[in-house]
Amino acid sequence: MSEAAVLLNPPGEIHSASAEAIRERVRAAGVVGAGGAGFPTHVKLQAQVEIFLVNAAECEPMLKVDQQLMAQQAARLVRGVLYGMRATGATEGIIALKEKYHAAIEALTPLLPGQIRLHILPDVYPAGDEVITIWLATGRRVPPAALPVSVGVVVNNVQTVLNIARAVEQQYPVTRRTLTVNGAVRHPLTVTVPLGMPLREVLALAGGATVDKPGFINGGPMMGGLIPSIDAPVTKTTGGLLVLPESHPLIQRRLQDDRTVLTIARTVCEQCRLCTDLCPRHLIGHELSPHLLVRAVNYQNVATPQTLLSALTCSECNVCESVACPVGISPMRVNRLLKRELRASGARYTGPLREADEMARYRLTPVKRLISKLGLREWYQDAPMIQSDIAPSRVELLLRQHIGAPAVPCVKAGDRVSRGQCIADIPPEALGAPLHASIDGVVASVTDQAITVVRG
Ligand code: SF4
Ligand code: SF4
């Protein structure tokens, strides 16, 4: 047994499950992409690729989950990568993380077998956009509208890979989510909570808001969406809970309706093209040019159909709105509107991959600058991980926590369930992931949206 294998031994040897068994255990455990829209992981693991990449950049400035989980569960993460590599046939594993994650690097380095390496990313945004992570970590460029698998790479985030390892080794279903609560709260923290726990109770763990009229963002300040109700439940893809005064520009921008967004774009765009010069997708050779799309909606018929279709390749990283535009326009929101229309008409983009901008690496945004630019200095703080035995009295488990068909309940009101029990499954042949009870208790209600379990 190699030195790395010995070090990996506690708390368990590498499981000998076959590629097929790994995918089946991951499916049965309800593992979905924890860093994005919740794509079912067992489907992703069907791809046969050369590189299994862990996107551990965590480049949203206020979130502190992955960097702490990696330090705390380094051995499990490495084993998860090995399972991912086995399932996908990958011969190389890469964990792409930032230099400033010292504790994680220290914990991971002695555990790495020869086929897995760390890739140290610069502290820039959006180093964690999977297309940019792939480019930075491998030099490969994903063509516009293509998937990472087209360049021989499968990407998963840290929590997903940890969930893969738990699923393979202990057949342990996904019933918890680790998230950071940060911003205008008394005690910023990172904590693992049962799925379905109301965000209001998660906020209380952080001592509550410190401002009278708080606004809430699910995830980070760049890509997170507004949370309409603080009573919403935690899901498998909840990115974090960012609390800011309602008057903060990051909240106010998100409250702007589409009409206002378009009116501002029409009134003040000076076609300076800064949004395009800093657009990460444009920089690596995609056709996407946000200034042309803003022009297209401002003046009808000035764009070719091909230019309009390129809106479909926008990652919604928010650089054009929050970093680039000097006059407060949101090309990202304009793109989002265009996307909605184009998708409704069934349109698809196909286009070339051009040469990357030779200054591309230097045009990504340093995170320190980003924090200032976003007006977050006052709210930027550490969010240490706390261990807490959290026992909510009630959880609301949404049937749609993933891309694909909603899970179909297999319990009814009055049933007694135990933590980890499957309570909703996916229809045969459908894309999706099963759902499991996150606490012991009794099913209080089953609707077409959610299953509510009450402790007891
Ligand atoms: S940066 Fe703003 S003003 Fe300049 S082209 Fe883009 S949207 Fe128009
Ligand atoms: S949000 Fe803006 S900067 Fe980001 S990919 Fe889309 S157009 Fe480019």
XYZ file of C-alpha atoms and ligand atoms in Angstrom:
472
model
C 0.000 0.000 0.000
C 1.400 3.425 -0.939
C 2.077 6.102 1.655
C -0.830 8.100 0.339
C -3.092 5.074 0.648
C -1.992 4.552 4.236
C -2.738 8.155 5.039
C -6.090 7.795 3.387
C -6.854 4.766 5.446
C -8.504 6.451 8.421
C -11.437 6.694 8.537
C -11.811 4.030 5.849
C -9.969 2.325 3.015
C -10.800 3.226 -0.525
C -13.987 1.360 -1.223
C -13.748 -1.192 -3.989
C -17.117 -0.314 -5.571
C -17.150 -0.550 -9.365
C -17.880 2.485 -11.550
C -21.449 1.294 -11.957
C -21.889 0.706 -8.219
C -20.504 4.177 -7.482
C -23.045 5.785 -9.800
C -25.873 3.737 -8.307
C -24.921 4.624 -4.710
C -24.624 8.281 -5.662
C -28.054 8.140 -7.328
C -29.674 6.392 -4.385
C -28.187 8.954 -1.996
C -29.780 11.839 -3.900
C -26.487 13.608 -4.598
C -26.829 16.678 -6.817
C -24.423 19.441 -7.786
C -24.205 21.450 -4.591
C -22.525 24.418 -6.213
C -24.994 25.287 -8.919
C -28.406 24.390 -10.204
C -28.426 20.882 -8.736
C -27.655 18.671 -11.722
C -27.991 15.022 -10.621
C -24.459 13.835 -9.933
C -24.971 10.195 -10.955
C -25.775 11.412 -14.470
C -22.662 13.595 -14.539
C -20.611 10.580 -13.478
C -21.738 8.699 -16.600
C -19.420 10.844 -18.721
C -16.107 9.262 -19.630
C -13.396 11.896 -19.434
C -9.700 12.427 -18.821
C -9.877 14.848 -15.884
C -12.045 14.903 -12.755
C -11.849 18.479 -11.504
C -12.949 19.735 -8.097
C -13.949 23.359 -8.334
C -12.854 24.562 -4.912
C -12.303 28.204 -5.825
C -15.255 29.505 -3.813
C -14.736 32.880 -5.421
C -17.906 34.548 -4.123
C -16.246 36.780 -1.517
C -18.589 36.276 1.458
C -18.838 32.477 1.374
C -16.487 30.394 3.538
C -17.797 26.866 3.183
C -15.555 24.912 0.831
C -12.287 26.301 2.173
C -13.185 25.124 5.699
C -14.669 21.781 4.646
C -11.506 20.957 2.704
C -9.341 21.575 5.751
C -11.671 19.619 7.989
C -12.435 16.659 5.700
C -9.374 16.492 3.469
C -9.121 12.687 3.458
C -12.774 12.258 2.554
C -12.416 14.796 -0.244
C -9.449 12.937 -1.734
C -11.360 9.651 -1.538
C -14.328 11.344 -3.216
C -12.064 12.425 -6.059
C -10.812 8.853 -6.432
C -14.410 7.577 -6.653
C -15.237 10.287 -9.172
C -12.197 9.331 -11.225
C -13.151 5.656 -11.127
C -16.720 6.388 -12.212
C -15.675 8.643 -15.082
C -12.546 6.755 -16.142
C -10.494 9.903 -15.497
C -6.748 9.418 -15.189
C -6.109 12.762 -13.531
C -7.790 14.420 -10.571
C -7.357 18.129 -9.899
C -8.470 20.092 -6.860
C -8.455 23.744 -7.936
C -8.307 26.069 -4.952
C -6.907 29.437 -3.990
C -3.502 30.067 -2.476
C -5.077 31.828 0.498
C -6.762 28.587 1.636
C -3.633 27.707 3.620
C -5.264 25.253 6.030
C -6.878 23.326 3.177
C -3.628 23.138 1.204
C -1.773 21.956 4.287
C -4.354 19.265 5.029
C -4.655 18.025 1.440
C -1.030 18.047 0.308
C 0.239 15.000 2.276
C -2.804 12.955 1.236
C -2.516 13.303 -2.511
C -1.842 10.134 -4.475
C 0.158 10.547 -7.692
C -2.867 10.886 -9.933
C -4.362 13.830 -8.026
C -2.827 17.299 -7.880
C -3.730 20.653 -6.439
C -3.988 23.598 -8.787
C -3.486 26.941 -7.102
C -5.775 29.614 -8.502
C -5.246 33.364 -8.300
C -7.540 35.251 -5.917
C -9.719 36.627 -8.686
C -13.350 36.593 -9.679
C -14.762 34.494 -11.346
C -12.100 31.838 -10.790
C -14.976 29.560 -9.737
C -16.992 29.857 -12.959
C -16.493 26.290 -14.157
C -15.447 27.304 -17.656
C -12.882 29.710 -16.211
C -11.737 27.170 -13.600
C -11.139 24.603 -16.345
C -9.174 27.117 -18.375
C -7.054 28.221 -15.422
C -6.432 24.689 -14.122
C -5.932 22.801 -17.389
C -5.435 25.345 -20.169
C -8.431 23.794 -21.967
C -11.120 26.155 -23.239
C -14.730 25.020 -23.307
C -16.371 26.279 -26.525
C -19.417 28.529 -26.157
C -22.629 26.645 -25.317
C -20.657 23.399 -24.860
C -20.260 21.335 -21.712
C -16.949 20.680 -19.915
C -17.127 17.082 -21.083
C -16.468 18.375 -24.613
C -12.890 19.084 -23.502
C -12.555 15.884 -21.479
C -13.347 17.322 -18.053
C -16.039 16.732 -15.442
C -16.385 19.388 -12.723
C -17.883 18.997 -9.248
C -17.718 21.239 -6.220
C -16.399 20.358 -2.765
C -19.676 19.510 -1.028
C -20.706 17.347 -3.965
C -17.474 15.349 -3.831
C -17.800 14.894 -0.063
C -21.358 13.663 -0.639
C -20.055 11.227 -3.271
C -17.634 9.759 -0.725
C -20.346 9.420 1.939
C -22.690 7.812 -0.549
C -20.106 5.281 -1.724
C -18.660 4.381 1.670
C -21.647 4.582 3.988
C -24.543 4.727 1.534
C -25.336 7.916 3.407
C -27.988 10.055 1.724
C -27.855 13.831 1.401
C -29.752 15.227 4.390
C -27.506 18.150 5.368
C -26.167 21.308 3.791
C -23.247 23.418 4.960
C -23.682 27.139 4.450
C -22.211 30.465 5.483
C -24.318 33.149 7.126
C -22.534 36.450 6.631
C -22.950 40.201 6.326
C -25.144 42.179 8.687
C -25.460 39.461 11.336
C -24.277 39.393 14.944
C -22.070 36.278 14.688
C -21.128 35.372 11.096
C -20.675 31.626 10.877
C -20.538 28.551 8.725
C -22.735 25.704 9.856
C -24.164 22.378 8.723
C -27.944 22.186 9.010
C -30.682 19.704 8.094
C -32.280 20.199 4.687
C -35.670 21.839 4.986
C -34.755 23.953 8.014
C -36.262 27.453 7.690
C -33.683 30.102 6.824
C -35.146 32.190 9.645
C -33.813 29.598 12.121
C -30.447 29.515 10.339
C -30.285 33.293 10.701
C -31.021 32.944 14.408
C -27.955 30.681 14.774
C -25.906 33.679 13.641
C -27.508 35.895 16.265
C -29.965 37.527 13.883
C -29.638 40.591 11.682
C -27.930 43.711 12.996
C -29.901 46.116 10.821
C -33.545 47.132 11.130
C -34.575 46.411 7.580
C -32.502 43.515 6.261
C -32.491 42.121 2.748
C -31.434 38.530 2.077
C -29.416 36.940 -0.729
C -29.183 33.208 -1.336
C -25.478 32.682 -1.996
C -22.824 35.253 -2.707
C -23.049 38.922 -3.640
C -22.259 38.366 -7.318
C -24.477 35.495 -8.399
C -26.852 34.976 -5.489
C -30.535 35.724 -5.946
C -32.851 37.618 -3.601
C -34.621 35.459 -1.040
C -38.266 36.479 -1.184
C -39.107 34.971 2.207
C -36.796 34.269 5.126
C -39.132 31.390 5.984
C -37.985 29.555 2.832
C -36.315 26.204 3.580
C -32.678 25.223 3.102
C -32.230 23.037 0.014
C -29.433 20.927 -1.444
C -28.329 23.957 -3.461
C -28.698 26.792 -0.954
C -25.499 28.741 -1.537
C -25.377 30.687 1.716
C -27.302 33.393 3.513
C -26.012 36.895 2.913
C -27.698 39.593 4.984
C -27.434 43.271 4.034
C -29.438 46.402 4.761
C -32.357 46.595 2.369
C -30.981 49.945 1.204
C -27.665 48.376 0.093
C -27.092 48.690 -3.668
C -26.742 44.891 -3.973
C -30.297 44.493 -2.685
C -31.692 47.495 -4.535
C -30.218 46.336 -7.865
C -31.910 42.997 -7.445
C -35.217 44.699 -6.712
C -35.182 46.571 -10.022
C -37.873 45.327 -12.375
C -37.123 44.446 -15.987
C -38.627 47.644 -17.307
C -36.343 49.784 -15.169
C -33.330 47.733 -16.252
C -34.177 48.319 -19.919
C -34.954 51.997 -19.410
C -31.581 52.585 -17.760
C -29.832 50.689 -20.537
C -31.621 52.755 -23.200
C -31.009 56.050 -21.493
C -27.360 55.933 -20.537
C -25.394 53.307 -22.472
C -22.485 55.081 -24.091
C -21.190 51.968 -25.874
C -17.853 52.258 -24.127
C -17.595 48.430 -24.387
C -15.993 48.047 -20.960
C -18.528 45.311 -20.234
C -17.170 43.314 -23.160
C -13.538 44.035 -22.335
C -14.021 42.541 -18.858
C -16.492 39.767 -19.716
C -14.713 36.530 -18.695
C -16.416 34.478 -21.419
C -15.447 37.022 -24.064
C -11.894 37.074 -22.749
C -11.397 33.349 -23.260
C -12.599 33.520 -26.866
C -16.380 33.309 -26.793
C -18.328 35.476 -29.206
C -20.443 36.931 -26.373
C -20.075 40.734 -26.417
C -22.447 42.289 -23.889
C -22.142 45.847 -25.277
C -23.524 44.580 -28.591
C -26.453 42.918 -26.837
C -27.248 46.107 -24.928
C -27.091 47.956 -28.235
C -29.359 45.366 -29.806
C -32.127 45.903 -27.264
C -31.652 49.670 -27.342
C -31.884 49.978 -31.105
C -33.941 47.352 -32.851
C -32.425 45.545 -35.822
C -28.809 46.521 -35.250
C -27.678 43.030 -34.316
C -27.418 39.899 -36.406
C -29.451 36.874 -35.247
C -26.146 35.213 -34.389
C -25.175 38.067 -32.063
C -28.540 37.859 -30.316
C -28.181 34.105 -29.860
C -24.842 34.600 -28.112
C -26.811 35.888 -25.102
C -27.490 32.200 -24.411
C -23.819 31.734 -23.555
C -23.789 34.323 -20.749
C -22.873 32.688 -17.425
C -24.545 35.477 -15.410
C -21.302 36.008 -13.514
C -22.340 39.652 -12.990
C -18.939 41.177 -13.846
C -20.481 43.435 -16.493
C -23.009 44.867 -14.035
C -21.060 45.033 -10.794
C -17.522 45.665 -11.995
C -17.469 46.962 -15.540
C -20.299 49.308 -16.369
C -19.490 52.873 -15.256
C -23.076 54.100 -15.579
C -25.078 51.487 -13.710
C -26.395 49.363 -16.564
C -26.850 45.626 -16.140
C -25.918 43.882 -19.390
C -26.377 40.644 -17.440
C -30.052 41.409 -16.797
C -30.467 42.393 -20.444
C -28.976 39.027 -21.402
C -31.284 37.261 -18.988
C -34.295 38.841 -20.706
C -32.981 37.882 -24.120
C -32.319 34.333 -22.915
C -35.869 33.973 -21.681
C -37.245 34.936 -25.086
C -34.753 32.845 -27.026
C -35.341 29.745 -24.903
C -39.093 30.135 -25.245
C -38.652 30.014 -29.014
C -36.420 26.938 -28.768
C -33.382 28.795 -30.137
C -29.884 27.393 -29.734
C -26.479 28.966 -30.129
C -23.688 27.487 -32.150
C -20.594 29.518 -32.763
C -16.847 29.410 -32.979
C -14.241 29.461 -30.256
C -11.952 32.343 -31.089
C -8.464 33.127 -29.864
C -8.360 34.018 -26.185
C -7.458 37.591 -25.307
C -3.764 37.565 -24.463
C -4.472 39.773 -21.440
C -7.317 37.540 -20.249
C -5.632 36.399 -17.025
C -4.936 39.973 -16.001
C -8.448 41.178 -16.658
C -10.158 38.928 -14.132
C -11.157 40.923 -11.061
C -9.030 40.730 -7.877
C -11.352 39.775 -5.016
C -10.083 42.599 -2.778
C -11.070 45.093 -5.441
C -14.372 43.362 -5.881
C -15.213 43.702 -2.182
C -14.612 47.466 -2.343
C -16.468 47.830 -5.596
C -19.497 46.018 -4.180
C -19.558 48.194 -1.049
C -18.937 45.158 1.154
C -15.907 46.226 3.191
C -18.063 46.964 6.201
C -19.736 43.565 5.953
C -16.824 41.390 4.936
C -15.851 39.163 7.838
C -14.738 35.676 8.730
C -17.433 33.117 9.219
C -15.851 30.324 11.285
C -17.337 26.873 11.138
C -19.268 25.896 14.230
C -20.243 22.398 15.248
C -23.760 22.357 16.472
C -26.323 19.664 16.988
C -29.147 21.476 15.309
C -32.576 19.987 15.715
C -35.307 21.984 14.001
C -38.816 21.096 15.107
C -40.089 21.075 11.512
C -38.513 20.748 8.074
C -40.035 21.477 4.692
C -38.387 19.344 2.029
C -38.963 20.688 -1.470
C -39.628 18.057 -4.122
C -37.636 20.028 -6.668
C -34.128 20.634 -5.371
C -32.435 19.624 -8.584
C -32.597 19.945 -12.347
C -35.134 17.600 -13.919
C -38.428 16.148 -12.804
C -39.628 16.777 -9.248
C -39.283 13.836 -6.886
C -42.485 11.835 -6.377
C -43.546 11.354 -2.740
C -43.566 7.783 -1.441
C -44.887 8.679 2.031
C -48.194 10.139 3.195
C -49.330 12.394 6.010
C -49.132 10.588 9.346
C -46.280 8.261 8.325
C -43.397 8.010 10.757
C -40.034 8.541 9.051
C -36.440 8.378 10.183
C -33.500 10.486 9.091
C -32.071 9.204 5.836
C -35.241 7.383 4.769
C -36.235 7.924 1.142
C -39.469 9.951 1.141
C -39.675 10.854 -2.563
C -38.159 9.137 -5.566
C -37.631 9.946 -9.209
C -39.839 8.387 -11.867
C -38.126 5.662 -13.890
C -36.031 7.057 -16.755
C -36.574 10.652 -15.529
C -33.733 13.044 -14.777
C -33.741 13.857 -11.076
C -32.693 12.782 -7.600
C -34.506 11.111 -4.707
C -35.213 12.972 -1.494
C -34.644 11.753 2.063
C -35.999 12.747 5.456
C -33.541 15.048 7.206
C -34.904 14.462 10.729
C -36.726 11.709 12.601
C -40.409 12.540 12.849
C -43.885 12.328 11.437
C -44.985 13.480 7.983
C -47.262 16.458 8.630
C -48.222 17.134 5.013
C -47.504 16.144 1.439
C -48.230 18.609 -1.375
C -47.137 18.808 -4.988
C -44.358 21.143 -3.822
C -43.005 19.736 -0.579
C -43.093 17.185 2.216
C -43.197 18.607 5.732
C -41.838 16.513 8.596
C -42.404 17.389 12.232
C -39.949 16.154 14.843
C -41.285 13.627 17.275
S -20.105 49.126 -19.925
Fe -22.153 50.042 -19.677
S -22.066 51.923 -20.834
Fe -20.328 50.698 -21.519
S -21.116 49.554 -23.290
Fe -21.414 48.260 -21.527
S -23.493 48.696 -20.858
Fe -22.912 50.386 -22.222
S -22.789 38.289 -16.840
Fe -21.831 39.816 -18.128
S -19.652 39.533 -17.776
Fe -20.657 37.658 -17.071
S -20.659 36.258 -18.814
Fe -22.581 37.408 -18.888
S -22.148 39.127 -20.229
Fe -20.170 38.315 -19.596
